[in-house]
Tab-separated table of C-alpha atoms in Angstrom:
chain	number	residue	atom	x	y	z
A	188	ASN	CA	-3.670	32.403	120.194
A	189	PHE	CA	-2.692	35.683	121.546
A	190	MET	CA	0.361	36.758	123.578
A	191	LEU	CA	0.354	39.741	126.051
A	192	THR	CA	3.444	42.138	125.782
A	193	GLN	CA	4.928	44.004	128.535
A	194	PRO	CA	7.856	46.382	128.513
A	195	HIS	CA	11.024	44.596	130.016
A	196	SER	CA	11.689	47.067	132.495
A	197	VAL	CA	10.693	50.369	133.949
A	198	SER	CA	12.008	52.739	136.575
A	199	GLU	CA	10.815	55.933	138.346
A	200	SER	CA	11.781	57.915	141.384
A	201	PRO	CA	9.899	57.623	144.931
A	202	GLY	CA	6.706	60.003	144.982
A	203	LYS	CA	6.135	59.730	141.015
A	204	THR	CA	3.867	57.970	139.070
A	205	VAL	CA	4.566	54.896	136.566
A	206	THR	CA	2.414	53.398	134.071
A	207	ILE	CA	3.026	49.718	132.714
A	208	SER	CA	1.669	48.711	129.702
A	209	CYS	CA	0.345	45.002	128.947
A	210	THR	CA	-0.576	44.864	124.689
A	211	ARG	CA	-2.702	41.964	123.512
A	212	THR	CA	-1.218	40.490	120.212
A	213	SER	CA	-4.489	39.436	118.472
A	214	GLY	CA	-8.098	39.671	119.514
A	215	THR	CA	-9.472	42.291	121.572
A	216	ILE	CA	-8.242	43.163	125.106
A	217	ALA	CA	-11.795	43.611	126.268
A	218	SER	CA	-12.696	39.904	125.358
A	219	ASN	CA	-11.536	38.810	129.062
A	220	TYR	CA	-10.803	40.560	131.810
A	221	VAL	CA	-7.039	41.195	132.706
A	222	GLN	CA	-5.350	40.992	136.116
A	223	TRP	CA	-2.163	42.195	137.464
A	224	TYR	CA	0.247	40.137	139.834
A	225	GLN	CA	3.196	41.786	141.914
A	226	GLN	CA	6.093	39.570	142.570
A	227	ARG	CA	8.567	40.704	145.003
A	228	PRO	CA	11.997	38.733	144.988
A	229	GLY	CA	11.782	35.171	146.758
A	230	SER	CA	8.206	35.350	147.296
A	231	SER	CA	4.697	34.141	145.426
A	232	PRO	CA	2.774	36.743	143.327
A	233	THR	CA	0.024	38.333	144.903
A	234	THR	CA	-2.851	40.242	143.100
A	235	VAL	CA	-2.895	43.940	142.629
A	236	ILE	CA	-5.347	44.429	140.292
A	237	TYR	CA	-8.199	41.905	139.074
A	238	GLU	CA	-10.795	42.182	136.316
A	239	ASP	CA	-9.351	45.168	134.675
A	240	ASN	CA	-9.693	47.529	137.239
A	241	GLN	CA	-10.629	46.374	140.651
A	242	ARG	CA	-8.367	46.178	143.609
A	243	PRO	CA	-8.205	43.402	146.236
A	244	SER	CA	-8.806	44.488	149.947
A	245	GLY	CA	-5.651	45.328	151.466
A	246	VAL	CA	-4.168	46.788	148.155
A	247	PRO	CA	-3.475	50.554	148.593
A	248	ASP	CA	-5.519	53.144	146.164
A	249	ARG	CA	-2.093	54.035	144.662
A	250	PHE	CA	-2.582	51.015	142.466
A	251	SER	CA	-5.190	51.293	139.629
A	252	GLY	CA	-6.020	49.476	136.260
A	253	SER	CA	-7.439	50.143	133.039
A	254	ILE	CA	-7.785	49.034	129.361
A	255	ASP	CA	-7.547	50.798	126.252
A	256	SER	CA	-9.423	49.281	123.423
A	257	SER	CA	-7.728	51.798	120.802
A	258	SER	CA	-4.291	50.414	121.739
A	259	ASN	CA	-5.558	46.763	122.431
A	260	SER	CA	-3.954	47.302	125.992
A	261	ALA	CA	-4.313	47.122	129.732
A	262	SER	CA	-2.337	49.238	132.083
A	263	LEU	CA	-1.119	49.186	135.587
A	264	THR	CA	-0.610	52.678	136.930
A	265	ILE	CA	1.078	53.081	140.307
A	266	SER	CA	1.157	56.823	141.758
A	267	GLY	CA	3.120	57.934	144.869
A	268	LEU	CA	5.570	55.548	144.234
A	269	LYS	CA	7.576	53.877	147.195
A	270	THR	CA	10.608	51.860	147.320
A	271	GLU	CA	8.425	48.893	148.530
A	272	ASP	CA	6.646	48.893	145.179
A	273	GLU	CA	9.849	47.709	143.672
A	274	ALA	CA	9.109	44.336	142.134
A	275	ASP	CA	7.997	42.464	139.191
A	276	TYR	CA	4.644	42.698	137.631
A	277	TYR	CA	2.632	40.235	135.100
A	278	CYS	CA	-0.511	40.868	133.634
A	279	GLN	CA	-2.541	37.967	132.919
A	280	SER	CA	-5.816	37.236	131.033
A	281	TYR	CA	-7.595	34.108	129.435
A	282	ASP	CA	-8.008	33.014	126.013
A	283	SER	CA	-10.836	31.288	124.235
A	284	SER	CA	-10.223	28.142	125.606
A	285	SER	CA	-10.063	29.027	129.119
A	286	SER	CA	-6.227	28.829	129.221
A	287	ALA	CA	-4.523	31.649	131.146
A	288	VAL	CA	-2.170	33.833	129.326
A	289	PHE	CA	0.833	35.711	131.279
A	290	GLY	CA	2.517	38.783	130.173
A	291	GLY	CA	6.582	38.457	130.166
A	292	GLY	CA	6.821	40.561	133.076
A	293	THR	CA	7.929	44.048	133.872
A	294	GLN	CA	10.776	44.729	136.558
A	295	LEU	CA	9.826	48.026	138.294
A	296	THR	CA	12.875	49.877	139.896
A	297	VAL	CA	12.199	52.886	142.226
A	298	LEU	CA	15.418	54.638	142.723
B	121	GLN	CA	-7.603	31.589	156.359
B	122	VAL	CA	-6.998	30.004	153.069
B	123	GLN	CA	-3.553	28.456	152.775
B	124	LEU	CA	-1.788	26.240	149.711
B	125	VAL	CA	0.938	24.316	151.190
B	126	GLN	CA	3.337	22.498	148.840
B	127	SER	CA	5.870	19.857	149.106
B	128	GLY	CA	9.371	20.243	149.505
B	129	ALA	CA	12.171	20.981	146.978
B	130	GLU	CA	13.104	18.032	144.563
B	131	VAL	CA	16.367	16.919	142.822
B	132	LYS	CA	15.624	14.777	139.606
B	133	LYS	CA	17.572	13.409	136.837
B	134	PRO	CA	16.969	14.079	133.061
B	135	GLY	CA	14.225	11.839	131.977
B	136	ALA	CA	12.463	11.340	135.486
B	137	SER	CA	9.556	12.415	136.571
B	138	VAL	CA	8.331	14.753	139.546
B	139	LYS	CA	5.064	15.078	141.404
B	140	VAL	CA	4.655	18.267	143.357
B	141	SER	CA	1.602	18.287	145.916
B	142	CYS	CA	-0.363	21.395	147.184
B	143	LYS	CA	-2.273	21.024	150.326
B	144	ALA	CA	-5.247	23.055	151.025
B	145	SER	CA	-6.818	24.403	153.910
B	146	GLY	CA	-9.244	27.059	155.071
B	147	TYR	CA	-11.967	26.732	152.564
B	148	THR	CA	-13.916	24.042	150.584
B	149	PHE	CA	-11.429	22.191	148.301
B	150	THR	CA	-13.786	21.195	145.980
B	151	GLY	CA	-15.160	24.625	145.590
B	152	ASN	CA	-12.567	26.238	143.437
B	153	TYR	CA	-10.260	25.287	140.464
B	154	MET	CA	-6.312	25.067	141.057
B	155	HIS	CA	-3.995	26.080	138.798
B	156	TRP	CA	-0.414	25.361	138.416
B	157	VAL	CA	2.295	28.220	137.243
B	158	ARG	CA	6.003	27.634	136.872
B	159	GLN	CA	8.934	30.127	136.992
B	160	ALA	CA	12.211	29.251	135.733
B	161	PRO	CA	15.433	31.014	137.239
B	162	GLY	CA	15.447	34.569	136.532
B	163	GLN	CA	12.280	34.323	134.211
B	164	GLY	CA	8.656	35.226	133.965
B	165	LEU	CA	5.551	32.984	135.103
B	166	GLU	CA	4.475	30.448	132.686
B	167	TRP	CA	1.014	29.032	132.979
B	168	MET	CA	0.834	25.261	133.001
B	169	GLY	CA	-2.963	24.263	133.352
B	170	TRP	CA	-5.742	23.784	135.575
B	171	ILE	CA	-7.665	20.985	137.826
B	172	ASN	CA	-11.324	21.306	138.688
B	173	PRO	CA	-10.991	19.446	142.089
B	174	ASN	CA	-14.521	18.689	142.125
B	175	SER	CA	-14.926	16.802	138.928
B	176	GLY	CA	-11.254	15.956	138.026
B	177	GLY	CA	-11.386	17.890	134.826
B	178	THR	CA	-8.175	19.330	133.619
B	179	LYS	CA	-7.127	21.785	130.982
B	180	TYR	CA	-3.255	21.953	130.057
B	181	ALA	CA	-1.142	24.357	128.302
B	182	GLN	CA	-0.356	23.002	124.837
B	183	LYS	CA	3.266	22.900	125.529
B	184	PHE	CA	3.016	20.310	128.188
B	185	GLN	CA	0.241	18.230	126.814
B	186	GLY	CA	1.505	14.641	127.146
B	187	ARG	CA	3.916	15.311	129.844
B	188	VAL	CA	1.800	16.873	132.691
B	189	THR	CA	-0.832	15.242	134.476
B	190	MET	CA	-2.864	16.847	137.161
B	191	THR	CA	-4.710	15.137	139.880
B	192	ARG	CA	-6.570	15.612	143.190
B	193	ASP	CA	-7.516	13.613	146.386
B	194	THR	CA	-10.455	15.235	147.731
B	195	SER	CA	-10.216	13.353	150.807
B	196	ILE	CA	-7.226	15.311	151.829
B	197	SER	CA	-7.896	18.283	150.111
B	198	THR	CA	-4.820	18.117	148.218
B	199	ALA	CA	-3.752	18.664	144.477
B	200	TYR	CA	-0.961	17.207	142.522
B	201	MET	CA	1.020	18.006	139.371
B	202	GLU	CA	3.233	15.241	137.610
B	203	LEU	CA	5.734	16.318	135.007
B	204	SER	CA	7.435	13.703	133.070
B	205	GLY	CA	10.376	13.322	130.850
B	206	LEU	CA	12.109	16.084	132.839
B	207	ARG	CA	14.757	18.034	130.902
B	208	SER	CA	17.050	20.779	132.132
B	209	ASP	CA	14.819	23.628	130.817
B	210	ASP	CA	12.066	22.112	133.279
B	211	MET	CA	14.327	23.425	136.120
B	212	ALA	CA	11.838	25.985	137.832
B	213	VAL	CA	9.831	26.851	140.854
B	214	TYR	CA	6.351	25.294	140.636
B	215	TYR	CA	3.613	27.077	142.208
B	216	CYS	CA	0.078	25.955	142.926
B	217	ALA	CA	-2.728	29.085	142.794
B	218	ARG	CA	-6.169	28.838	143.787
B	219	VAL	CA	-8.765	30.689	141.158
B	220	ARG	CA	-11.670	32.647	142.877
B	221	GLY	CA	-13.770	31.526	140.123
B	222	TRP	CA	-14.278	30.641	136.743
B	223	LEU	CA	-12.045	32.945	134.558
B	224	GLN	CA	-11.162	35.149	137.454
B	225	PHE	CA	-7.965	35.914	139.156
B	226	LEU	CA	-5.566	33.913	140.961
B	227	ASP	CA	-6.125	34.908	144.686
B	228	TYR	CA	-4.076	32.562	146.828
B	229	TRP	CA	-0.822	31.149	145.725
B	230	GLY	CA	1.228	27.675	147.381
B	231	GLN	CA	4.890	28.974	148.472
B	232	GLY	CA	6.564	27.317	145.349
B	233	THR	CA	8.493	23.966	144.935
B	234	LEU	CA	11.926	24.089	143.541
B	235	VAL	CA	12.469	21.354	141.048
B	236	THR	CA	15.863	21.059	140.128
B	237	VAL	CA	16.909	18.592	136.847
B	238	SER	CA	20.546	17.602	136.739
B	239	SER	CA	22.385	14.547	135.979
């Protein structure tokens, strides 16, 4: 089965743009959609991107998602960073047996 | 509005079992699969499995096969996750989460239930 590998942490300044990667270790990233969840300390996760690049209503358009077949990875990009974006971010997909797979999570620091 | 309300925190001894409930409201309970995800202190999200509330069919992560049982009671729109043979590394916050559709995203999450395993 595959894993989703994320950087442990990233940091960037307010107003800048940050990209978080999520690399699938085997199989193709396009095989199943990728979701991205945001989790602030002490809270349940919420969805910021689903189906690779779709934003749920209420999520600002500063959040965008994409996949890159050449690197077999998905990316979450947050532009115009705000301090409120500081959180943990998790990518998630499904394997061929309909089991969900989560990435290890990336801690975003906005400093 | 969709809500998933989970049962309260539990303290269990090693070897015991815990059963966490997740009461759904604001939608047709049998219309969406329910997933269970856990998070150990300071760690990431770990998928445990799902249940089809309509049929009762389940899918468990291989890691938990033989130790986890997911059930539901459609009369009270409640899903359950029972984990047996508790160990110290089972100490975590356990979440239920509704999936929007087949192999889609987890669109609503419960508030989480902290399970402490301690002798």
